[in-house]
Amino acid sequence: MVVLDQEKLAKMQQNVRIGGKGTARRKKKIVHKTAGTDDKKLQTTLKKLQCNNIPGIEEVNIIKDDSTVIHFTNPKVQATVQANTFAISGNAEHKSITDLFPGILNQLVGLSSSLPPKPKSEAIAEEDDDVPALVEDFDEASKTEAV
């Protein structure tokens, strides 16, 4: 068993201070923000940019370089053409492109039409293959025609 000295224990209890005179002050007050205030600030900023709601959008897919997709179902989409800005809000899910593949096939076809065409260096290389080899000397043929 542990035997404690009662006088020592009473002394330790007197030295513990939670507040009052002589304790250190708090450096700064921490204010917890709620998600509602952030949403209000976002909405006021979008109003300043003159964003308009776009109704009737059922889903939004953002395809990233690593073949993952940020998928929004029934999002709230706001846009302003002047600032070239789109704001998409709603529940986002991170999925792989294979999970959404049959449903987004038509979106990928539309995306391929906006891709830049092949570089011209490849097109020139293909045309060079079609040129026949030089068989006869054209200088001699021109001399015989002149005579």
Backbone as JSON, one array per atom type, in Angstrom:
{
  "sequence": "MVVLDQEKLAKMQQNVRIGGKGTARRKKKIVHKTAGTDDKKLQTTLKKLQCNNIPGIEEVNIIKDDSTVIHFTNPKVQATVQANTFAISGNAEHKSITDLFPGILNQLVGLSSSLPPKPKSEAIAEEDDDVPALVEDFDEASKTEAV",
  "N": [[0.81, -1.18, 0.0], [0.29, 2.28, -0.53], [1.55, 4.88, 1.3], [0.68, 8.07, 2.14], [1.83, 11.26, 3.02], [-0.08, 13.34, 4.9], [0.23, 16.09, 5.43], [2.01, 16.9, 3.46], [0.48, 16.42, 1.18], [-1.63, 18.24, 1.53], [-0.24, 20.65, 1.31], [0.55, 20.55, -1.39], [-1.95, 20.73, -2.62], [-2.67, 23.34, -2.0], [-0.89, 24.81, -3.55], [-1.7, 24.55, -6.17], [-3.12, 26.42, -8.7], [-5.85, 27.64, -10.47], [-6.79, 30.02, -11.47], [-6.87, 33.6, -10.97], [-5.06, 36.05, -8.98], [-1.8, 36.6, -10.1], [-1.55, 34.51, -11.92], [-0.77, 33.32, -15.25], [-1.7, 35.2, -18.15], [-4.15, 34.64, -20.69], [-3.17, 34.28, -24.03], [-4.54, 34.86, -26.54], [-7.95, 35.19, -27.52], [-9.84, 32.51, -28.6], [-11.94, 32.2, -31.27], [-14.54, 30.32, -32.4], [-15.49, 29.52, -35.61], [-18.48, 29.08, -37.46], [-19.85, 26.96, -40.02], [-21.89, 28.21, -41.33], [-21.39, 30.98, -41.28], [-19.19, 31.15, -42.98], [-20.38, 30.36, -45.37], [-22.15, 32.46, -45.79], [-20.38, 34.58, -46.19], [-19.17, 33.72, -48.54], [-21.37, 33.79, -50.29], [-21.94, 36.56, -50.32], [-19.62, 37.49, -51.53], [-19.83, 36.29, -54.05], [-22.1, 37.63, -54.94], [-21.04, 40.17, -55.28], [-19.45, 39.71, -57.47], [-21.38, 39.42, -59.34], [-22.65, 36.94, -59.84], [-24.82, 34.52, -61.27], [-27.46, 32.2, -60.65], [-27.52, 28.96, -62.11], [-29.96, 27.03, -63.2], [-31.19, 23.58, -63.26], [-29.05, 21.78, -63.55], [-27.92, 18.58, -63.27], [-25.69, 16.99, -62.59], [-22.19, 17.38, -61.89], [-18.98, 16.82, -63.08], [-15.64, 16.83, -62.32], [-12.74, 16.22, -63.84], [-9.65, 15.05, -62.96], [-6.02, 15.19, -63.41], [-4.87, 12.77, -62.6], [-6.67, 10.78, -63.23], [-8.81, 10.65, -61.49], [-12.07, 11.55, -60.31], [-13.99, 14.31, -59.33], [-17.09, 14.28, -58.16], [-20.23, 15.74, -58.29], [-23.55, 15.6, -57.23], [-26.64, 16.9, -58.12], [-25.83, 19.76, -57.87], [-25.39, 23.17, -56.7], [-25.01, 25.6, -58.94], [-23.29, 28.47, -59.82], [-22.56, 31.22, -61.92], [-20.51, 33.63, -63.6], [-20.03, 35.38, -66.49], [-18.45, 37.53, -67.18], [-16.28, 37.58, -65.38], [-15.3, 35.1, -65.84], [-15.92, 32.93, -64.13], [-16.91, 30.14, -62.22], [-18.93, 28.81, -59.73], [-19.3, 26.03, -57.79], [-21.28, 24.3, -55.62], [-22.05, 21.91, -53.14], [-22.57, 18.44, -52.22], [-19.63, 16.71, -52.5], [-18.03, 13.94, -54.06], [-15.25, 11.82, -54.19], [-14.17, 9.88, -56.78], [-13.05, 7.08, -58.78], [-12.32, 7.16, -62.29], [-13.2, 4.92, -63.61], [-15.35, 4.01, -62.14], [-17.42, 5.72, -62.82], [-17.64, 5.41, -65.51], [-19.55, 4.32, -67.64], [-21.64, 6.21, -67.48], [-20.5, 8.72, -67.95], [-19.54, 8.74, -70.47], [-20.48, 10.15, -72.73], [-19.75, 12.72, -71.96], [-16.99, 12.56, -72.05], [-16.57, 12.23, -74.78], [-17.38, 14.71, -75.75], [-15.39, 16.18, -74.54], [-13.11, 15.33, -75.89], [-13.34, 16.56, -78.34], [-12.63, 19.12, -77.8], [-9.96, 19.03, -77.42], [-6.58, 19.87, -78.37], [-5.45, 19.72, -81.83], [-3.4, 17.18, -83.52], [0.17, 17.53, -83.29], [2.0, 19.35, -85.83], [4.4, 18.34, -86.68], [4.28, 15.54, -86.64], [2.41, 15.12, -88.68], [3.77, 16.07, -90.91], [5.85, 14.25, -91.02], [4.5, 11.92, -91.73], [3.69, 12.59, -94.33], [6.13, 12.78, -95.64], [6.87, 10.14, -95.93], [5.41, 9.26, -98.08], [6.57, 10.21, -100.41], [8.06, 9.37, -103.45], [11.17, 7.71, -104.31], [13.98, 9.27, -105.95], [14.58, 8.51, -109.26], [15.61, 8.95, -111.9], [17.84, 11.24, -113.67], [17.09, 14.55, -113.81], [18.34, 16.71, -114.98], [19.69, 15.84, -117.25], [17.52, 15.05, -118.81], [16.29, 17.48, -119.34], [18.21, 18.66, -120.97], [18.13, 17.11, -123.3], [15.6, 17.67, -124.23], [15.8, 20.33, -124.98], [17.33, 20.27, -127.28]],
  "CA": [[0.0, 0.0, 0.0], [0.99, 3.55, -0.62], [1.27, 5.73, 2.45], [0.91, 9.46, 1.78], [1.92, 12.19, 4.12], [-1.23, 14.23, 4.8], [0.69, 17.48, 5.4], [2.59, 17.13, 2.13], [-0.63, 16.44, 0.24], [-2.35, 19.5, 1.74], [0.62, 21.7, 0.76], [0.47, 20.46, -2.85], [-3.26, 21.2, -3.03], [-2.7, 24.79, -1.88], [-0.05, 25.4, -4.59], [-2.37, 24.45, -7.47], [-3.98, 27.57, -8.94], [-6.48, 27.64, -11.78], [-6.91, 31.41, -11.89], [-6.7, 34.56, -9.89], [-3.93, 36.96, -9.02], [-0.49, 35.98, -10.26], [-1.51, 33.47, -12.95], [-0.47, 33.83, -16.59], [-2.87, 35.58, -18.94], [-4.38, 33.95, -21.96], [-2.56, 35.07, -25.11], [-5.59, 35.39, -27.41], [-9.23, 34.51, -27.4], [-10.12, 31.68, -29.77], [-13.33, 32.3, -31.7], [-14.88, 29.21, -33.29], [-16.38, 29.92, -36.7], [-19.4, 28.06, -37.92], [-19.9, 26.84, -41.48], [-22.9, 29.15, -41.82], [-20.79, 32.3, -41.53], [-18.37, 31.03, -44.18], [-21.28, 30.31, -46.52], [-22.68, 33.81, -46.0], [-19.3, 35.38, -46.78], [-19.03, 33.27, -49.92], [-22.51, 34.28, -51.06], [-21.78, 38.0, -50.54], [-18.54, 37.68, -52.52], [-20.38, 35.93, -55.36], [-23.0, 38.71, -55.34], [-20.2, 41.27, -55.76], [-19.01, 39.32, -58.8], [-22.6, 39.34, -60.15], [-22.9, 35.55, -60.25], [-26.22, 34.14, -61.42], [-27.71, 30.76, -60.51], [-27.83, 28.22, -63.33], [-30.82, 25.93, -62.77], [-31.36, 22.41, -64.11], [-27.85, 20.96, -63.7], [-28.11, 17.38, -62.47], [-24.42, 16.52, -62.04], [-20.96, 18.02, -62.34], [-17.81, 15.97, -62.93], [-14.35, 17.48, -62.54], [-11.78, 15.14, -64.09], [-8.3, 15.49, -62.62], [-4.96, 14.6, -64.22], [-4.56, 11.41, -62.16], [-7.83, 9.96, -63.59], [-9.85, 10.63, -60.47], [-13.16, 12.45, -60.65], [-14.75, 14.92, -58.25], [-18.45, 14.11, -58.67], [-21.28, 16.45, -57.57], [-24.91, 15.28, -57.67], [-27.56, 18.03, -57.9], [-25.1, 20.86, -57.24], [-25.83, 24.55, -56.91], [-23.99, 26.17, -59.82], [-23.41, 29.9, -60.07], [-21.55, 31.59, -62.9], [-20.45, 34.97, -64.17], [-19.28, 35.31, -67.74], [-17.48, 38.62, -67.22], [-15.09, 37.21, -64.62], [-14.98, 33.73, -66.21], [-15.91, 32.26, -62.83], [-17.99, 29.21, -61.92], [-18.93, 28.36, -58.34], [-20.07, 24.79, -57.66], [-21.38, 23.92, -54.22], [-22.87, 20.72, -52.9], [-21.83, 17.3, -51.67], [-18.67, 16.2, -53.47], [-17.52, 12.6, -53.83], [-14.05, 11.52, -54.98], [-14.32, 8.54, -57.35], [-12.17, 6.82, -59.92], [-13.02, 7.36, -63.56], [-13.81, 3.65, -64.01], [-16.64, 3.86, -61.46], [-18.43, 6.54, -63.5], [-17.36, 5.33, -66.94], [-20.65, 4.26, -68.6], [-22.49, 7.39, -67.41], [-19.84, 9.94, -68.4], [-18.94, 8.51, -71.78], [-20.82, 11.26, -73.62], [-18.97, 13.88, -71.55], [-15.62, 12.37, -72.52], [-16.58, 12.46, -76.22], [-17.39, 16.16, -75.89], [-14.1, 16.67, -74.1], [-12.09, 15.03, -76.89], [-13.45, 17.52, -79.44], [-11.99, 20.37, -77.4], [-8.51, 18.83, -77.33], [-5.87, 20.43, -79.52], [-5.14, 18.73, -82.86], [-2.06, 16.61, -83.49], [1.24, 18.45, -83.69], [2.25, 19.32, -87.27], [5.62, 17.58, -86.99], [3.87, 14.18, -86.96], [1.72, 15.14, -89.97], [4.8, 16.23, -91.94], [6.6, 12.99, -91.09], [3.69, 10.97, -92.48], [3.7, 12.99, -95.74], [7.46, 12.49, -96.19], [6.96, 8.72, -96.25], [4.72, 9.0, -99.34], [7.33, 10.75, -101.53], [8.86, 8.3, -104.07], [12.6, 7.95, -104.42], [14.4, 9.86, -107.22], [15.11, 7.41, -110.07], [16.39, 9.41, -113.05], [18.47, 12.55, -113.57], [16.26, 15.5, -114.54], [19.19, 17.64, -115.75], [19.93, 15.24, -118.58], [16.25, 15.05, -119.55], [16.06, 18.84, -119.83], [19.16, 18.94, -122.08], [17.68, 16.44, -124.51], [14.4, 18.35, -124.71], [16.21, 21.59, -125.58], [17.95, 20.02, -128.59]],
  "C": [[0.86, 1.25, 0.0], [0.57, 4.41, 0.56], [1.65, 7.16, 2.06], [0.95, 10.31, 3.03], [0.82, 13.22, 3.94], [-0.81, 15.7, 4.71], [1.25, 17.83, 4.02], [1.5, 17.24, 1.07], [-1.42, 17.75, 0.35], [-1.56, 20.67, 1.17], [0.55, 21.72, -0.77], [-0.87, 20.98, -3.35], [-3.36, 22.71, -2.96], [-1.92, 25.46, -3.0], [-0.7, 25.36, -5.98], [-3.33, 25.62, -7.62], [-4.55, 27.49, -10.34], [-6.59, 29.06, -12.3], [-6.66, 32.32, -10.73], [-5.44, 35.38, -10.06], [-2.63, 36.17, -9.15], [-0.43, 34.87, -11.29], [-1.27, 34.11, -14.31], [-1.76, 34.15, -17.33], [-2.95, 34.75, -20.2], [-3.89, 34.84, -23.09], [-3.6, 35.67, -26.04], [-6.84, 34.56, -27.24], [-9.51, 33.76, -28.68], [-11.62, 31.75, -30.06], [-13.58, 31.17, -32.7], [-15.86, 29.69, -34.34], [-17.29, 28.75, -37.06], [-19.4, 28.05, -39.44], [-20.9, 27.83, -42.07], [-22.32, 30.52, -42.11], [-19.91, 32.26, -42.77], [-19.23, 31.03, -45.43], [-21.85, 31.7, -46.82], [-21.62, 34.7, -46.63], [-19.09, 35.01, -48.24], [-20.16, 33.83, -50.79], [-22.4, 35.79, -51.31], [-20.68, 38.28, -51.55], [-19.04, 37.34, -53.92], [-21.37, 36.99, -55.84], [-22.21, 39.9, -55.88], [-19.7, 40.98, -57.17], [-20.16, 39.2, -59.79], [-22.82, 37.93, -60.7], [-24.39, 35.28, -60.27], [-26.34, 32.64, -61.25], [-28.02, 30.16, -61.87], [-28.67, 27.02, -62.91], [-30.76, 24.74, -63.73], [-30.11, 21.58, -64.31], [-27.95, 19.79, -62.73], [-26.82, 16.88, -61.86], [-23.27, 17.3, -62.64], [-19.82, 17.06, -62.06], [-16.57, 16.77, -63.26], [-13.31, 16.38, -62.65], [-10.38, 15.68, -63.85], [-7.28, 14.73, -63.46], [-4.66, 13.15, -63.85], [-5.74, 10.45, -62.34], [-8.79, 9.75, -62.43], [-10.85, 11.72, -60.81], [-13.76, 13.0, -59.37], [-16.18, 15.02, -58.77], [-19.44, 14.82, -57.73], [-22.62, 15.98, -58.11], [-25.83, 16.4, -57.21], [-26.86, 19.21, -57.23], [-25.81, 22.19, -57.47], [-24.71, 25.22, -57.7], [-24.31, 27.64, -60.04], [-22.28, 30.29, -61.01], [-21.65, 33.07, -63.23], [-19.53, 34.92, -65.38], [-18.18, 36.36, -67.76], [-16.18, 38.25, -66.52], [-14.61, 35.8, -64.95], [-14.88, 32.85, -64.96], [-17.13, 31.37, -62.7], [-17.84, 28.78, -60.48], [-19.85, 27.15, -58.25], [-20.09, 24.42, -56.19], [-22.35, 22.76, -54.08], [-22.01, 19.63, -52.3], [-20.94, 16.71, -52.75], [-18.21, 14.8, -53.06], [-16.31, 12.4, -54.73], [-14.17, 10.07, -55.45], [-13.28, 8.34, -58.43], [-12.99, 6.9, -61.2], [-13.71, 6.08, -64.02], [-15.16, 3.43, -63.34], [-17.75, 4.6, -62.19], [-18.43, 6.34, -65.01], [-18.59, 5.24, -67.85], [-21.48, 5.55, -68.62], [-21.84, 8.64, -67.97], [-19.19, 9.79, -69.76], [-19.24, 9.66, -72.74], [-20.09, 12.54, -73.23], [-17.53, 13.77, -72.05], [-15.52, 12.59, -74.02], [-16.59, 13.96, -76.49], [-16.07, 16.77, -75.49], [-13.03, 16.44, -75.16], [-12.17, 16.0, -78.07], [-12.79, 18.85, -79.09], [-10.48, 20.23, -77.25], [-7.82, 19.43, -78.54], [-5.55, 19.35, -80.55], [-3.71, 18.21, -82.72], [-1.02, 17.66, -83.84], [1.58, 18.28, -85.16], [3.48, 18.5, -87.62], [5.28, 16.12, -87.32], [3.21, 14.12, -88.34], [2.74, 15.28, -91.11], [5.59, 14.94, -92.1], [5.82, 11.95, -91.89], [3.7, 11.31, -93.97], [5.04, 12.68, -96.39], [7.59, 11.03, -96.58], [6.34, 8.41, -97.62], [5.5, 9.47, -100.56], [8.19, 9.62, -102.13], [10.33, 8.7, -104.18], [12.92, 8.47, -105.82], [15.1, 8.78, -108.04], [16.01, 7.9, -111.19], [16.93, 10.81, -112.82], [17.68, 13.53, -114.43], [17.08, 16.5, -115.36], [19.44, 17.11, -117.15], [18.66, 15.26, -119.42], [15.97, 16.46, -120.08], [17.0, 19.21, -120.97], [18.68, 18.31, -123.37], [16.44, 17.12, -125.08], [14.75, 19.64, -125.42], [16.78, 21.4, -126.96], [16.97, 19.69, -129.64]]
}
